[in-house]
mmCIF file of C-alpha atoms and ligand atoms in Angstrom:
data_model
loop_
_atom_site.group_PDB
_atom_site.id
_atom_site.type_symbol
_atom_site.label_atom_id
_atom_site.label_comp_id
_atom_site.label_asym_id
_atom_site.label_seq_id
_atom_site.Cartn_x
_atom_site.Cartn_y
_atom_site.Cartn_z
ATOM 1 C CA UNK A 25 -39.967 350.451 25.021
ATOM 2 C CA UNK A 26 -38.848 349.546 21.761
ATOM 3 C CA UNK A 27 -36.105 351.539 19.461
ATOM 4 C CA UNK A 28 -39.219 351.836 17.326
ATOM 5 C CA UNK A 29 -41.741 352.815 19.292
ATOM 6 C CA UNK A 30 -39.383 355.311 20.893
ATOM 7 C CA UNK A 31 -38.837 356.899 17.702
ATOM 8 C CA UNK A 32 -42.292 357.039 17.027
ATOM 9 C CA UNK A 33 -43.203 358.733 20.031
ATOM 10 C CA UNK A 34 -40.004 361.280 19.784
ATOM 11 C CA UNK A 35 -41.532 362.069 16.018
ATOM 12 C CA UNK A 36 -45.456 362.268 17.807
ATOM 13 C CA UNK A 37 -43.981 364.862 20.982
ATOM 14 C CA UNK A 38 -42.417 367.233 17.953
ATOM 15 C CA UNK A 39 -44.851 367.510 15.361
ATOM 16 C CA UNK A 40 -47.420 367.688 18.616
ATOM 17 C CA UNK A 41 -45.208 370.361 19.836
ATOM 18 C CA UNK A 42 -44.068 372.367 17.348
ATOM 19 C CA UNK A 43 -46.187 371.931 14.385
ATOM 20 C CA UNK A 44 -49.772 371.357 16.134
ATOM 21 C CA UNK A 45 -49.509 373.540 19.245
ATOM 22 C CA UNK A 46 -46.914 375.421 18.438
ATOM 23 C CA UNK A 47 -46.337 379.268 16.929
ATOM 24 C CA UNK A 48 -45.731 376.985 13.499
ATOM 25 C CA UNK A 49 -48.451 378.712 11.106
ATOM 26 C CA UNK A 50 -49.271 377.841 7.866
ATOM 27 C CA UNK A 51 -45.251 377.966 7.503
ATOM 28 C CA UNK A 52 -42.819 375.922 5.165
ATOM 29 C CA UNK A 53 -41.071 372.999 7.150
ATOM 30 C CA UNK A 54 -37.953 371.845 6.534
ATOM 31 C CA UNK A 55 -38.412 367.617 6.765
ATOM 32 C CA UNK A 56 -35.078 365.511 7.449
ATOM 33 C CA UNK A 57 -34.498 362.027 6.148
ATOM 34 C CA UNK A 58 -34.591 358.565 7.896
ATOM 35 C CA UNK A 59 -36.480 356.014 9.520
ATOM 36 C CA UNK A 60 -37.546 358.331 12.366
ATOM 37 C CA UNK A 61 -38.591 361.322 10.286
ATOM 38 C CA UNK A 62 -40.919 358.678 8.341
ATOM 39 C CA UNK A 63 -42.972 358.777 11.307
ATOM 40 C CA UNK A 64 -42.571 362.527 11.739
ATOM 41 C CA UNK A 65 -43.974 362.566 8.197
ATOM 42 C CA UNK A 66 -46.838 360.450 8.839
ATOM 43 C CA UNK A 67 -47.564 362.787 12.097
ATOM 44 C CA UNK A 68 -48.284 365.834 9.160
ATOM 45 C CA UNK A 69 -50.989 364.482 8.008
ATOM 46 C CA UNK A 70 -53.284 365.312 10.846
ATOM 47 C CA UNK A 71 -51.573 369.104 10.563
ATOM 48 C CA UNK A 72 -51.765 369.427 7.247
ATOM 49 C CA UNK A 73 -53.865 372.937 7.365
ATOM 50 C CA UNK A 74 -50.826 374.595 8.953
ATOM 51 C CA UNK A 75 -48.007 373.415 6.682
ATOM 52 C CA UNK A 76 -47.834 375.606 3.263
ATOM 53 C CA UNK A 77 -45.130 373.728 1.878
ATOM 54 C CA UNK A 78 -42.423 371.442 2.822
ATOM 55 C CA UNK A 79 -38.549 371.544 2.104
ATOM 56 C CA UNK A 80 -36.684 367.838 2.132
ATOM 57 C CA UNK A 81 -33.293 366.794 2.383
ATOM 58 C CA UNK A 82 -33.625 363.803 0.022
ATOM 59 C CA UNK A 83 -35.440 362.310 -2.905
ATOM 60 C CA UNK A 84 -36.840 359.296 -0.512
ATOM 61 C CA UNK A 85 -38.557 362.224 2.300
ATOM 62 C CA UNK A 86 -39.899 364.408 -0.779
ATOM 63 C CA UNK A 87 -41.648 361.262 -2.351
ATOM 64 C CA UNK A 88 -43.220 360.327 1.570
ATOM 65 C CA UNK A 89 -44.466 363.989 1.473
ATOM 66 C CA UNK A 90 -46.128 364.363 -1.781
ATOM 67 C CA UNK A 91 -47.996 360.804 -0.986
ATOM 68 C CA UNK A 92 -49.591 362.930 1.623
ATOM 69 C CA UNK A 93 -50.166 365.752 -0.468
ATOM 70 C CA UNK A 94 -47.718 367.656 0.970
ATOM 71 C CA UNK A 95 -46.333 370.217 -1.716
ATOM 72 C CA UNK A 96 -42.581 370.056 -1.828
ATOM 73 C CA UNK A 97 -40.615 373.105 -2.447
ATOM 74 C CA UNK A 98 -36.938 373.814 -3.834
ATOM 75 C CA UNK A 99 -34.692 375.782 -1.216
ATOM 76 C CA UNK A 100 -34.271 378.697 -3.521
ATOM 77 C CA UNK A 101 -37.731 379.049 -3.822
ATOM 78 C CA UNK A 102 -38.594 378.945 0.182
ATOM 79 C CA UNK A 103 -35.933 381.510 1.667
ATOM 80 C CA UNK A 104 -35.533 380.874 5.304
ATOM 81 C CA UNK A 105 -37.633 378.158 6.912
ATOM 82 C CA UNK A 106 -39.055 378.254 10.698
ATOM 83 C CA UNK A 107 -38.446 374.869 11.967
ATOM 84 C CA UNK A 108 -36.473 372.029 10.625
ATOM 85 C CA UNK A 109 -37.107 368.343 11.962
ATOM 86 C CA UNK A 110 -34.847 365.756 11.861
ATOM 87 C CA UNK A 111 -33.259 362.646 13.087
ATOM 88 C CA UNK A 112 -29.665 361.744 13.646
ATOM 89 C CA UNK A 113 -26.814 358.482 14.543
ATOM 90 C CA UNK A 114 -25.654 360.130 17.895
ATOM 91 C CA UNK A 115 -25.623 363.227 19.645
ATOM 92 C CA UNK A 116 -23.611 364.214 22.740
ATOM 93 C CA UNK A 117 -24.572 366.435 25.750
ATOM 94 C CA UNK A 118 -24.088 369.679 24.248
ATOM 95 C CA UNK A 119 -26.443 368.808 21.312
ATOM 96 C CA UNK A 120 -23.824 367.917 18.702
ATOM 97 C CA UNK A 121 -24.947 365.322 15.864
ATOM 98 C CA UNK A 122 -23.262 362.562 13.601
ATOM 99 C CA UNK A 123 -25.097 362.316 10.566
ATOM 100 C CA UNK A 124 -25.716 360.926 7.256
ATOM 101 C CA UNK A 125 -26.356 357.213 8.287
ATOM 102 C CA UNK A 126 -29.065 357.741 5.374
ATOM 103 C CA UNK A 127 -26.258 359.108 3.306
ATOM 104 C CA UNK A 128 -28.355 362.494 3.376
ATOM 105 C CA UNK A 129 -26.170 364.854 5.217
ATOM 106 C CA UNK A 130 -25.354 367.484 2.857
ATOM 107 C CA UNK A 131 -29.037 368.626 1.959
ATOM 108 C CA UNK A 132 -29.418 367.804 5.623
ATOM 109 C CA UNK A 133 -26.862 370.223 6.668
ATOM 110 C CA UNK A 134 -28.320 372.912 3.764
ATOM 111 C CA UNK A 135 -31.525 372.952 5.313
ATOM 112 C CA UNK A 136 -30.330 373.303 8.889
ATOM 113 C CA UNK A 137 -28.635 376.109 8.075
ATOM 114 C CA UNK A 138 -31.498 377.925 6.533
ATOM 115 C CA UNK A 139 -33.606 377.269 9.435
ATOM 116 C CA UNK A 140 -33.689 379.321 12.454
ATOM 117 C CA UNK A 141 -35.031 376.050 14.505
ATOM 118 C CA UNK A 142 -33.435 372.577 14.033
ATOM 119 C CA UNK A 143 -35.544 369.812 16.268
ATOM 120 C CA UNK A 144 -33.818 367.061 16.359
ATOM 121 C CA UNK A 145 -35.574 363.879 16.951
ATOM 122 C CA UNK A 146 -33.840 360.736 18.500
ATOM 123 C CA UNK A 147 -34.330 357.585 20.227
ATOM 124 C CA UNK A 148 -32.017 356.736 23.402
ATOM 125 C CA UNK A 149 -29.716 354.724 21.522
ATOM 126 C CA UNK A 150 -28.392 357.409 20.145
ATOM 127 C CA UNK A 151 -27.167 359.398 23.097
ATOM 128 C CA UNK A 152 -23.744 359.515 23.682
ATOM 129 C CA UNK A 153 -21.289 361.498 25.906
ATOM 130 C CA UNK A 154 -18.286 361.717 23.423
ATOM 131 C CA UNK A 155 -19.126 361.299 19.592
ATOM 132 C CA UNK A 156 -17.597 358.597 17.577
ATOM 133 C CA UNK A 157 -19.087 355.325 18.136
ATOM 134 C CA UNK A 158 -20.842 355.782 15.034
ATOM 135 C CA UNK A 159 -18.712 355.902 11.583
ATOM 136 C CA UNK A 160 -18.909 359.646 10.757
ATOM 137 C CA UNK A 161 -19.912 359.797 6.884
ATOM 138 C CA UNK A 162 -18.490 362.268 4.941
ATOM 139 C CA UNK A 163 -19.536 363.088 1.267
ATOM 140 C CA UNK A 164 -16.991 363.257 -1.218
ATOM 141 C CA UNK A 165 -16.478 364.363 -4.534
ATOM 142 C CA UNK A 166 -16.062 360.406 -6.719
ATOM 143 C CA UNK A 167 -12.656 361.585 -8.216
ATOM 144 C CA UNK A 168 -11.327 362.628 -4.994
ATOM 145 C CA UNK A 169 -11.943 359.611 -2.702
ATOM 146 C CA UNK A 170 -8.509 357.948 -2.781
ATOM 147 C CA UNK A 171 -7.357 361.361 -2.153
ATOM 148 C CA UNK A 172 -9.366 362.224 0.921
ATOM 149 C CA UNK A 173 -9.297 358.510 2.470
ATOM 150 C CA UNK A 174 -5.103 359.378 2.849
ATOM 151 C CA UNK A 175 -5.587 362.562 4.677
ATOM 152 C CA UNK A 176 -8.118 360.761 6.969
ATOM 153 C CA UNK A 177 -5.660 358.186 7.314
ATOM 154 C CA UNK A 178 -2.896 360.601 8.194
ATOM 155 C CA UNK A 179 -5.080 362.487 10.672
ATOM 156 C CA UNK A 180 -5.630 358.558 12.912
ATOM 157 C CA UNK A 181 -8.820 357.571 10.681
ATOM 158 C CA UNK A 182 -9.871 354.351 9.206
ATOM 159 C CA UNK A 183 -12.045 355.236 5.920
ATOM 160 C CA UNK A 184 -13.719 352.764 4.603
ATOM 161 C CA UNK A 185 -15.656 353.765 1.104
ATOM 162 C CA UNK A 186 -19.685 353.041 1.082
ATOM 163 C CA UNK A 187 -19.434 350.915 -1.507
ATOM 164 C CA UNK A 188 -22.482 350.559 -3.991
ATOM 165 C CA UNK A 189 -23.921 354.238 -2.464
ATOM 166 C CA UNK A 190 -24.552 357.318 -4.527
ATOM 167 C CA UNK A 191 -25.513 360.289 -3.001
ATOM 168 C CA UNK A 192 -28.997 362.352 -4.124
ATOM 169 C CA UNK A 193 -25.963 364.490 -5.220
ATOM 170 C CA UNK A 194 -24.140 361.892 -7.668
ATOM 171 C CA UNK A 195 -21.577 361.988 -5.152
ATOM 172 C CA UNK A 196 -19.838 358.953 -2.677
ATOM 173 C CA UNK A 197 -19.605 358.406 0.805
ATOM 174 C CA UNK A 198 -16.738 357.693 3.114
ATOM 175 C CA UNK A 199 -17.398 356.453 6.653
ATOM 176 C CA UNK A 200 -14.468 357.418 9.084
ATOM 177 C CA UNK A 201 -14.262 354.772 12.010
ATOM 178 C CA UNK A 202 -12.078 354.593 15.224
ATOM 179 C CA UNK A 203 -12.220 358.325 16.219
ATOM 180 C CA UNK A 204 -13.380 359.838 19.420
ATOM 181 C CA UNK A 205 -14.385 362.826 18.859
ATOM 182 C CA UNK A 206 -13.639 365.339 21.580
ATOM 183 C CA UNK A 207 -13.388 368.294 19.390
ATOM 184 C CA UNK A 208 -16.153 368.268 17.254
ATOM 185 C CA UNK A 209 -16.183 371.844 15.868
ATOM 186 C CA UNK A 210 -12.272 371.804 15.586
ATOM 187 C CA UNK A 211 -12.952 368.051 13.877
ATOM 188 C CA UNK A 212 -15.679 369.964 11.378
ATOM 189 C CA UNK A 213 -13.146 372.495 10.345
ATOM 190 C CA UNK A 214 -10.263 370.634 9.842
ATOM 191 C CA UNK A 215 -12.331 368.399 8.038
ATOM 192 C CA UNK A 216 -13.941 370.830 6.163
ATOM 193 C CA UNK A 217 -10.365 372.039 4.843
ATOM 194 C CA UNK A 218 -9.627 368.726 2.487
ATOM 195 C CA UNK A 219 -10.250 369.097 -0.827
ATOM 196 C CA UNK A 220 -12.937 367.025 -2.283
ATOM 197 C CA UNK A 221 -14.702 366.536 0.928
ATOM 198 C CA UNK A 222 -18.030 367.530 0.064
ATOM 199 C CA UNK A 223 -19.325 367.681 3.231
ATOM 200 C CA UNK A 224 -18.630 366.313 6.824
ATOM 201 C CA UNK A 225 -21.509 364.648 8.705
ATOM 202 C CA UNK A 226 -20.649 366.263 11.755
ATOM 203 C CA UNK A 227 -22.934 369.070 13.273
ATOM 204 C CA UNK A 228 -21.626 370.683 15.679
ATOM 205 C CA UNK A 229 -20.744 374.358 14.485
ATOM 206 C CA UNK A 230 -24.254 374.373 13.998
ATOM 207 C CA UNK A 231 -25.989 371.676 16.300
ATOM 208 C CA UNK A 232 -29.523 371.271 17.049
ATOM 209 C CA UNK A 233 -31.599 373.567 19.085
ATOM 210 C CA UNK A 234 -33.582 371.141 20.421
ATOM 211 C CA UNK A 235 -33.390 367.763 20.951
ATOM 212 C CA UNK A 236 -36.444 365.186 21.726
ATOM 213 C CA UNK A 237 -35.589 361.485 23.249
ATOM 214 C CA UNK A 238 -38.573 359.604 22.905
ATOM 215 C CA UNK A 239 -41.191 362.103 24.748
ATOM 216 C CA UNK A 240 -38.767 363.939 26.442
ATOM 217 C CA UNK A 241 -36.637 367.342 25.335
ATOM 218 C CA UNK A 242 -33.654 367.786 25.980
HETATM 219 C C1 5RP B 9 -29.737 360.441 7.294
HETATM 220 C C2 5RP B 9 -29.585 360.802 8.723
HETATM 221 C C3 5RP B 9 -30.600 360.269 9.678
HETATM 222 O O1 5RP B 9 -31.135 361.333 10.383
HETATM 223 C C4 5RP B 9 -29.929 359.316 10.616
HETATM 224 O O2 5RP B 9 -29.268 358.317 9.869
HETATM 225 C C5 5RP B 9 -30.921 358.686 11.592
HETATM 226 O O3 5RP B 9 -31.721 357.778 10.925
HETATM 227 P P1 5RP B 9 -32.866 356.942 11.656
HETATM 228 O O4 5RP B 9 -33.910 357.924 12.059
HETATM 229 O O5 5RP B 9 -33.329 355.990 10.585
HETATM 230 O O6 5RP B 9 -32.259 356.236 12.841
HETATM 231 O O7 5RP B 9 -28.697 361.501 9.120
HETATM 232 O O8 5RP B 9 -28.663 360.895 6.523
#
């Protein structure tokens, strides 16, 4: 099966899941960003009488949404959210995530955190035993990039700045090769630590609950 096709049918088994069949009624949703949440979007549209609202982690998911007349909600005004669906760049055994190939990780990591279930939705490609492989983004404040590229550099990364990419925040993104990560939550802290780091696109203090390869969950 295609990468494609796999991620379409990973975005089909969740909304089929846990937004058709599932306890999900008439709630707010909390939508991710990326290529395979597009599809998970499209999937809504046959659901649409359960879904009140929606909450998005980035400008490009909250425009998909309201083209399907989806009403999209601010955070503050939602509280806590059900269910939050979303995609990610790898994710190990134990359900731990890189993030923010779409440069969305922050507002991704807001809305995970304000959602009591995080369905994460993946094609096999993306399935790794240690994390790493992937460039792990991390969002930075612009003034403090030099700044936080040294400490990466002094802690065995290679940094290499995202040129040309502004975040939905107005801030930049770093992407930290040539680590393997076998520490992720230790990795998230330490990370977490440097000033200017905005956020770290690692999720693994709070990973998903659930994770969906193609039609299977894992
Ligand atoms: C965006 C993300 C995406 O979830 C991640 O990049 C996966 O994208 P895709 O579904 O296009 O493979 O973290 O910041």
């Amino acid at each position: 099966m295609s990468q494609d096709n796999e991620k379409r049918l990973a975005a089909e088994t969740a909304a089929l899941k846990y937004v058709g069949n599932g306890a999900f009624k008439g709630g707010i949703i909390g939508v991710g960003t990326g290529s395979t949440v597009n599809f998970f979007i499209d999937e809504l549209t046959q659901y649409r009488d359960k879904i009140k609202a929606a909450v998005s982690s980035s400008e490009a998911s909250s425009e998909r949404l309201r083209k399907l007349g989806i009403d999209v909600l601010d955070l503050n005004a939602a509280g806590r959210l059900d269910l939050y669906v979303d995609g990610a760049d790898e994710c190990d055994p134990h359900k731990r995530l890189i993030k923010g190939g779409g440069a969305a990780l922050t507002r991704e990591k807001i809305v995970a955190a304000a959602s009591d279930k995080f369905v994460c939705i993946i094609d096999a490609t993306k399935q790794v035993d240690v994390l790493g492989k992937f460039p792990l983004p991390i969002e930075v404040i612009p003034m403090a990039r030099s700044l936080v590229a040294r400490e990466i550099v002094a802690m065995g990364g290679q940094p290499v700045w995202r040129d040309g990419v502004t975040t939905d925040n107005g801030n930049w993104i770093i992407d930290v090769h040539g680590w393997r990560i076998a520490d992720p939550v230790g990795l998230e802290t330490k990370l977490n630590q440097i000033t200017g780091v905005v956020c770290v696109g690692l999720f693994a203090s709070r990973p998903a609950d659930v994770v969906i390869v193609g039609n299977r969950e894992i």
